[in-house]
Amino acid sequence: MTGPTHANPEPSDAVLVARARRGDHQAFETLYRRYRDWCVRIAFRFCRDESAAWDATHDAFAWLIGRLPTLTLDGRLGSLLYPVIKNAATTAARKESTRTRHESAAAARPADQRPAHDPDLATIFDAALRTLPEPQRETLLMRTSDGLSMEEIARALGVPVGTVKSRLHHALAALRENNRLRALYDDHS
């Protein structure tokens, strides 16, 4: 007696990469749809410009097309795309920063105008994140926002898993000690 039939689960990234390598355009399209929004979100975090984030995403997928003939994937595609996205978005942010410096001060965007007595959680949390050293902040966001495993983060950053765990530990400890976050928590408890 056979059990109930189940719909076939989505093919893994490795299966889709192998199919795309053999010229299956639908497999590549599936990978693109699977990772497009994630890539834009990652890129935006580094460049803070939606258009540049989309450009970085397209650059990453163009890079992937170029790598397909020799690419063998042993995990999720995200850990392979992450450094490409980061580099493209960081480059875009540098270009934007240079362009902005040359504009007049009157054309510059105003600083955040929210009143200090009415802080919002996202603003305080973003400020707390900015106090973390870049490696800790990046590792924490890859784990919490991007949903990457410890191994995927290690692979994407080119560091040992122990380093990833250490960075996460120190980042979380620093956030627990952040006075503004602590005060906000105390106000709401």
PDB file of C-alpha atoms in Angstrom:
ATOM      1  CA  MET A   1       0.000   0.000   0.000  1.00  0.00           C
ATOM      2  CA  THR A   2       1.347   3.368  -0.887  1.00  0.00           C
ATOM      3  CA  GLY A   3       1.065   6.493   1.176  1.00  0.00           C
ATOM      4  CA  PRO A   4      -0.548   9.724   0.097  1.00  0.00           C
ATOM      5  CA  THR A   5       1.010  11.460  -2.835  1.00  0.00           C
ATOM      6  CA  HIS A   6       2.785  14.691  -2.091  1.00  0.00           C
ATOM      7  CA  ALA A   7       3.652  17.423  -4.491  1.00  0.00           C
ATOM      8  CA  ASN A   8       7.307  17.383  -5.403  1.00  0.00           C
ATOM      9  CA  PRO A   9       9.215  19.873  -3.284  1.00  0.00           C
ATOM     10  CA  GLU A  10      11.058  22.687  -4.966  1.00  0.00           C
ATOM     11  CA  PRO A  11      14.374  21.503  -6.407  1.00  0.00           C
ATOM     12  CA  SER A  12      17.457  22.469  -4.417  1.00  0.00           C
ATOM     13  CA  ASP A  13      19.742  25.272  -5.513  1.00  0.00           C
ATOM     14  CA  ALA A  14      22.382  22.697  -6.472  1.00  0.00           C
ATOM     15  CA  VAL A  15      19.927  20.869  -8.755  1.00  0.00           C
ATOM     16  CA  LEU A  16      18.828  24.141 -10.361  1.00  0.00           C
ATOM     17  CA  VAL A  17      22.441  25.257 -10.889  1.00  0.00           C
ATOM     18  CA  ALA A  18      23.242  21.925 -12.541  1.00  0.00           C
ATOM     19  CA  ARG A  19      20.204  22.280 -14.823  1.00  0.00           C
ATOM     20  CA  ALA A  20      21.067  25.899 -15.646  1.00  0.00           C
ATOM     21  CA  ARG A  21      24.625  24.836 -16.452  1.00  0.00           C
ATOM     22  CA  ARG A  22      23.143  22.452 -19.058  1.00  0.00           C
ATOM     23  CA  GLY A  23      21.200  25.346 -20.614  1.00  0.00           C
ATOM     24  CA  ASP A  24      17.865  25.064 -18.796  1.00  0.00           C
ATOM     25  CA  HIS A  25      16.699  28.691 -18.825  1.00  0.00           C
ATOM     26  CA  GLN A  26      13.705  27.882 -16.614  1.00  0.00           C
ATOM     27  CA  ALA A  27      16.063  26.607 -13.894  1.00  0.00           C
ATOM     28  CA  PHE A  28      18.005  29.877 -13.969  1.00  0.00           C
ATOM     29  CA  GLU A  29      14.732  31.835 -13.872  1.00  0.00           C
ATOM     30  CA  THR A  30      13.682  29.840 -10.797  1.00  0.00           C
ATOM     31  CA  LEU A  31      16.983  30.688  -9.076  1.00  0.00           C
ATOM     32  CA  TYR A  32      16.532  34.344  -9.998  1.00  0.00           C
ATOM     33  CA  ARG A  33      12.991  34.451  -8.584  1.00  0.00           C
ATOM     34  CA  ARG A  34      14.116  32.575  -5.474  1.00  0.00           C
ATOM     35  CA  TYR A  35      16.974  34.997  -4.661  1.00  0.00           C
ATOM     36  CA  ARG A  36      16.079  38.299  -6.356  1.00  0.00           C
ATOM     37  CA  ASP A  37      14.337  39.997  -3.413  1.00  0.00           C
ATOM     38  CA  TRP A  38      16.873  38.641  -0.931  1.00  0.00           C
ATOM     39  CA  CYS A  39      19.727  40.054  -3.035  1.00  0.00           C
ATOM     40  CA  VAL A  40      18.043  43.456  -3.323  1.00  0.00           C
ATOM     41  CA  ARG A  41      17.534  43.549   0.460  1.00  0.00           C
ATOM     42  CA  ILE A  42      21.199  42.683   1.081  1.00  0.00           C
ATOM     43  CA  ALA A  43      22.412  45.228  -1.453  1.00  0.00           C
ATOM     44  CA  PHE A  44      20.158  47.952  -0.050  1.00  0.00           C
ATOM     45  CA  ARG A  45      21.612  47.398   3.385  1.00  0.00           C
ATOM     46  CA  PHE A  46      25.049  48.314   2.027  1.00  0.00           C
ATOM     47  CA  CYS A  47      24.218  51.113  -0.423  1.00  0.00           C
ATOM     48  CA  ARG A  48      20.932  52.584   0.925  1.00  0.00           C
ATOM     49  CA  ASP A  49      19.762  53.299  -2.624  1.00  0.00           C
ATOM     50  CA  GLU A  50      17.024  51.213  -4.242  1.00  0.00           C
ATOM     51  CA  SER A  51      18.207  51.727  -7.811  1.00  0.00           C
ATOM     52  CA  ALA A  52      21.793  50.836  -6.897  1.00  0.00           C
ATOM     53  CA  ALA A  53      20.519  47.786  -4.982  1.00  0.00           C
ATOM     54  CA  TRP A  54      18.744  46.533  -8.106  1.00  0.00           C
ATOM     55  CA  ASP A  55      21.873  47.213 -10.174  1.00  0.00           C
ATOM     56  CA  ALA A  56      23.965  45.224  -7.693  1.00  0.00           C
ATOM     57  CA  THR A  57      21.462  42.370  -7.891  1.00  0.00           C
ATOM     58  CA  HIS A  58      21.633  42.334 -11.673  1.00  0.00           C
ATOM     59  CA  ASP A  59      25.432  42.439 -11.498  1.00  0.00           C
ATOM     60  CA  ALA A  60      25.404  39.422  -9.183  1.00  0.00           C
ATOM     61  CA  PHE A  61      23.222  37.401 -11.528  1.00  0.00           C
ATOM     62  CA  ALA A  62      25.334  38.445 -14.518  1.00  0.00           C
ATOM     63  CA  TRP A  63      28.357  37.203 -12.555  1.00  0.00           C
ATOM     64  CA  LEU A  64      26.495  33.955 -11.879  1.00  0.00           C
ATOM     65  CA  ILE A  65      25.782  33.452 -15.582  1.00  0.00           C
ATOM     66  CA  GLY A  66      29.492  33.853 -16.284  1.00  0.00           C
ATOM     67  CA  ARG A  67      30.366  31.302 -13.589  1.00  0.00           C
ATOM     68  CA  LEU A  68      27.748  28.688 -14.546  1.00  0.00           C
ATOM     69  CA  PRO A  69      29.964  26.646 -16.904  1.00  0.00           C
ATOM     70  CA  THR A  70      32.342  25.765 -14.059  1.00  0.00           C
ATOM     71  CA  LEU A  71      30.114  26.212 -11.012  1.00  0.00           C
ATOM     72  CA  THR A  72      29.449  23.326  -8.664  1.00  0.00           C
ATOM     73  CA  LEU A  73      27.240  24.286  -5.751  1.00  0.00           C
ATOM     74  CA  ASP A  74      27.441  22.434  -2.435  1.00  0.00           C
ATOM     75  CA  GLY A  75      25.037  24.553  -0.406  1.00  0.00           C
ATOM     76  CA  ARG A  76      22.568  27.369  -0.892  1.00  0.00           C
ATOM     77  CA  LEU A  77      23.227  29.843  -3.663  1.00  0.00           C
ATOM     78  CA  GLY A  78      22.858  32.733  -1.209  1.00  0.00           C
ATOM     79  CA  SER A  79      26.196  32.040   0.442  1.00  0.00           C
ATOM     80  CA  LEU A  80      27.862  32.253  -2.980  1.00  0.00           C
ATOM     81  CA  LEU A  81      25.986  35.400  -4.052  1.00  0.00           C
ATOM     82  CA  TYR A  82      26.434  37.280  -0.763  1.00  0.00           C
ATOM     83  CA  PRO A  83      30.025  38.508  -1.307  1.00  0.00           C
ATOM     84  CA  VAL A  84      29.228  39.467  -4.912  1.00  0.00           C
ATOM     85  CA  ILE A  85      26.191  41.475  -3.805  1.00  0.00           C
ATOM     86  CA  LYS A  86      28.126  43.084  -0.972  1.00  0.00           C
ATOM     87  CA  ASN A  87      30.978  44.160  -3.254  1.00  0.00           C
ATOM     88  CA  ALA A  88      28.661  45.536  -5.952  1.00  0.00           C
ATOM     89  CA  ALA A  89      26.547  47.438  -3.422  1.00  0.00           C
ATOM     90  CA  THR A  90      29.577  48.767  -1.534  1.00  0.00           C
ATOM     91  CA  THR A  91      31.046  50.029  -4.798  1.00  0.00           C
ATOM     92  CA  ALA A  92      27.733  51.714  -5.625  1.00  0.00           C
ATOM     93  CA  ALA A  93      27.633  53.305  -2.163  1.00  0.00           C
ATOM     94  CA  ARG A  94      31.178  54.640  -2.582  1.00  0.00           C
ATOM     95  CA  LYS A  95      30.286  56.163  -5.951  1.00  0.00           C
ATOM     96  CA  GLU A  96      27.159  57.735  -4.463  1.00  0.00           C
ATOM     97  CA  SER A  97      29.127  59.062  -1.492  1.00  0.00           C
ATOM     98  CA  THR A  98      31.661  60.682  -3.789  1.00  0.00           C
ATOM     99  CA  ARG A  99      28.901  62.220  -5.914  1.00  0.00           C
ATOM    100  CA  THR A 100      27.040  63.508  -2.852  1.00  0.00           C
ATOM    101  CA  ARG A 101      30.146  65.154  -1.402  1.00  0.00           C
ATOM    102  CA  HIS A 102      30.462  67.233  -4.544  1.00  0.00           C
ATOM    103  CA  GLU A 103      26.872  68.460  -4.378  1.00  0.00           C
ATOM    104  CA  SER A 104      25.996  71.601  -2.484  1.00  0.00           C
ATOM    105  CA  ALA A 105      25.064  71.352   1.185  1.00  0.00           C
ATOM    106  CA  ALA A 106      21.600  72.676   0.356  1.00  0.00           C
ATOM    107  CA  ALA A 107      20.941  69.686  -1.885  1.00  0.00           C
ATOM    108  CA  ALA A 108      22.042  67.166   0.737  1.00  0.00           C
ATOM    109  CA  ARG A 109      19.376  65.102   2.469  1.00  0.00           C
ATOM    110  CA  PRO A 110      18.399  66.404   5.897  1.00  0.00           C
ATOM    111  CA  ALA A 111      19.314  64.335   8.925  1.00  0.00           C
ATOM    112  CA  ASP A 112      16.635  62.338  10.690  1.00  0.00           C
ATOM    113  CA  GLN A 113      14.205  64.887  12.171  1.00  0.00           C
ATOM    114  CA  ARG A 114      12.336  62.666  14.646  1.00  0.00           C
ATOM    115  CA  PRO A 115      11.992  64.213  18.092  1.00  0.00           C
ATOM    116  CA  ALA A 116      14.323  62.752  20.698  1.00  0.00           C
ATOM    117  CA  HIS A 117      11.470  62.255  23.187  1.00  0.00           C
ATOM    118  CA  ASP A 118       9.542  59.989  20.773  1.00  0.00           C
ATOM    119  CA  PRO A 119      12.116  57.470  19.590  1.00  0.00           C
ATOM    120  CA  ASP A 120      10.960  54.590  17.504  1.00  0.00           C
ATOM    121  CA  LEU A 121      12.325  51.102  17.930  1.00  0.00           C
ATOM    122  CA  ALA A 122      13.652  50.751  14.388  1.00  0.00           C
ATOM    123  CA  THR A 123      15.609  53.998  14.643  1.00  0.00           C
ATOM    124  CA  ILE A 124      17.118  53.073  18.001  1.00  0.00           C
ATOM    125  CA  PHE A 125      17.914  49.547  16.857  1.00  0.00           C
ATOM    126  CA  ASP A 126      19.533  50.820  13.631  1.00  0.00           C
ATOM    127  CA  ALA A 127      21.635  53.236  15.674  1.00  0.00           C
ATOM    128  CA  ALA A 128      22.656  50.411  18.018  1.00  0.00           C
ATOM    129  CA  LEU A 129      23.616  48.237  15.048  1.00  0.00           C
ATOM    130  CA  ARG A 130      25.799  51.039  13.683  1.00  0.00           C
ATOM    131  CA  THR A 131      27.812  51.012  16.920  1.00  0.00           C
ATOM    132  CA  LEU A 132      28.901  47.419  16.288  1.00  0.00           C
ATOM    133  CA  PRO A 133      32.158  46.745  14.454  1.00  0.00           C
ATOM    134  CA  GLU A 134      31.430  45.957  10.790  1.00  0.00           C
ATOM    135  CA  PRO A 135      32.295  42.221  11.010  1.00  0.00           C
ATOM    136  CA  GLN A 136      29.924  41.754  13.967  1.00  0.00           C
ATOM    137  CA  ARG A 137      27.119  43.792  12.396  1.00  0.00           C
ATOM    138  CA  GLU A 138      27.424  41.982   9.077  1.00  0.00           C
ATOM    139  CA  THR A 139      27.463  38.548  10.717  1.00  0.00           C
ATOM    140  CA  LEU A 140      24.472  39.377  12.921  1.00  0.00           C
ATOM    141  CA  LEU A 141      22.420  40.647   9.981  1.00  0.00           C
ATOM    142  CA  MET A 142      23.340  37.673   7.816  1.00  0.00           C
ATOM    143  CA  ARG A 143      22.047  35.384  10.558  1.00  0.00           C
ATOM    144  CA  THR A 144      18.953  37.285  11.699  1.00  0.00           C
ATOM    145  CA  SER A 145      17.772  39.195   8.624  1.00  0.00           C
ATOM    146  CA  ASP A 146      19.047  36.995   5.835  1.00  0.00           C
ATOM    147  CA  GLY A 147      18.437  33.653   7.515  1.00  0.00           C
ATOM    148  CA  LEU A 148      21.806  32.131   6.658  1.00  0.00           C
ATOM    149  CA  SER A 149      23.144  29.233   8.704  1.00  0.00           C
ATOM    150  CA  MET A 150      26.450  29.502  10.571  1.00  0.00           C
ATOM    151  CA  GLU A 151      28.119  27.405   7.865  1.00  0.00           C
ATOM    152  CA  GLU A 152      26.688  29.560   5.057  1.00  0.00           C
ATOM    153  CA  ILE A 153      27.857  32.739   6.768  1.00  0.00           C
ATOM    154  CA  ALA A 154      31.325  31.257   7.234  1.00  0.00           C
ATOM    155  CA  ARG A 155      31.464  30.255   3.576  1.00  0.00           C
ATOM    156  CA  ALA A 156      30.202  33.660   2.375  1.00  0.00           C
ATOM    157  CA  LEU A 157      32.687  35.578   4.521  1.00  0.00           C
ATOM    158  CA  GLY A 158      35.582  33.157   4.102  1.00  0.00           C
ATOM    159  CA  VAL A 159      36.046  32.658   7.846  1.00  0.00           C
ATOM    160  CA  PRO A 160      35.811  29.617  10.155  1.00  0.00           C
ATOM    161  CA  VAL A 161      32.453  28.767  11.752  1.00  0.00           C
ATOM    162  CA  GLY A 162      34.014  29.484  15.155  1.00  0.00           C
ATOM    163  CA  THR A 163      34.682  33.060  14.058  1.00  0.00           C
ATOM    164  CA  VAL A 164      31.041  33.436  13.011  1.00  0.00           C
ATOM    165  CA  LYS A 165      29.879  32.175  16.417  1.00  0.00           C
ATOM    166  CA  SER A 166      32.269  34.503  18.217  1.00  0.00           C
ATOM    167  CA  ARG A 167      31.126  37.525  16.198  1.00  0.00           C
ATOM    168  CA  LEU A 168      27.478  36.712  16.900  1.00  0.00           C
ATOM    169  CA  HIS A 169      28.165  36.283  20.611  1.00  0.00           C
ATOM    170  CA  HIS A 170      29.972  39.632  20.861  1.00  0.00           C
ATOM    171  CA  ALA A 171      27.366  41.443  18.742  1.00  0.00           C
ATOM    172  CA  LEU A 172      24.486  40.197  20.879  1.00  0.00           C
ATOM    173  CA  ALA A 173      26.367  40.989  24.088  1.00  0.00           C
ATOM    174  CA  ALA A 174      27.000  44.546  22.875  1.00  0.00           C
ATOM    175  CA  LEU A 175      23.335  45.016  21.963  1.00  0.00           C
ATOM    176  CA  ARG A 176      22.263  43.752  25.398  1.00  0.00           C
ATOM    177  CA  GLU A 177      24.530  46.394  26.958  1.00  0.00           C
ATOM    178  CA  ASN A 178      23.316  49.235  24.721  1.00  0.00           C
ATOM    179  CA  ASN A 179      21.832  51.878  27.032  1.00  0.00           C
ATOM    180  CA  ARG A 180      19.300  53.232  24.522  1.00  0.00           C
ATOM    181  CA  LEU A 181      17.942  49.744  23.789  1.00  0.00           C
ATOM    182  CA  ARG A 182      17.873  48.948  27.491  1.00  0.00           C
ATOM    183  CA  ALA A 183      16.022  52.207  28.263  1.00  0.00           C
ATOM    184  CA  LEU A 184      13.498  51.504  25.521  1.00  0.00           C
ATOM    185  CA  TYR A 185      12.930  48.005  26.890  1.00  0.00           C
ATOM    186  CA  ASP A 186      12.527  49.382  30.435  1.00  0.00           C
ATOM    187  CA  ASP A 187       9.971  51.935  29.165  1.00  0.00           C
ATOM    188  CA  HIS A 188       7.884  49.160  27.615  1.00  0.00           C
ATOM    189  CA  SER A 189       8.030  46.638  30.464  1.00  0.00           C
TER     190      SER A 189
END
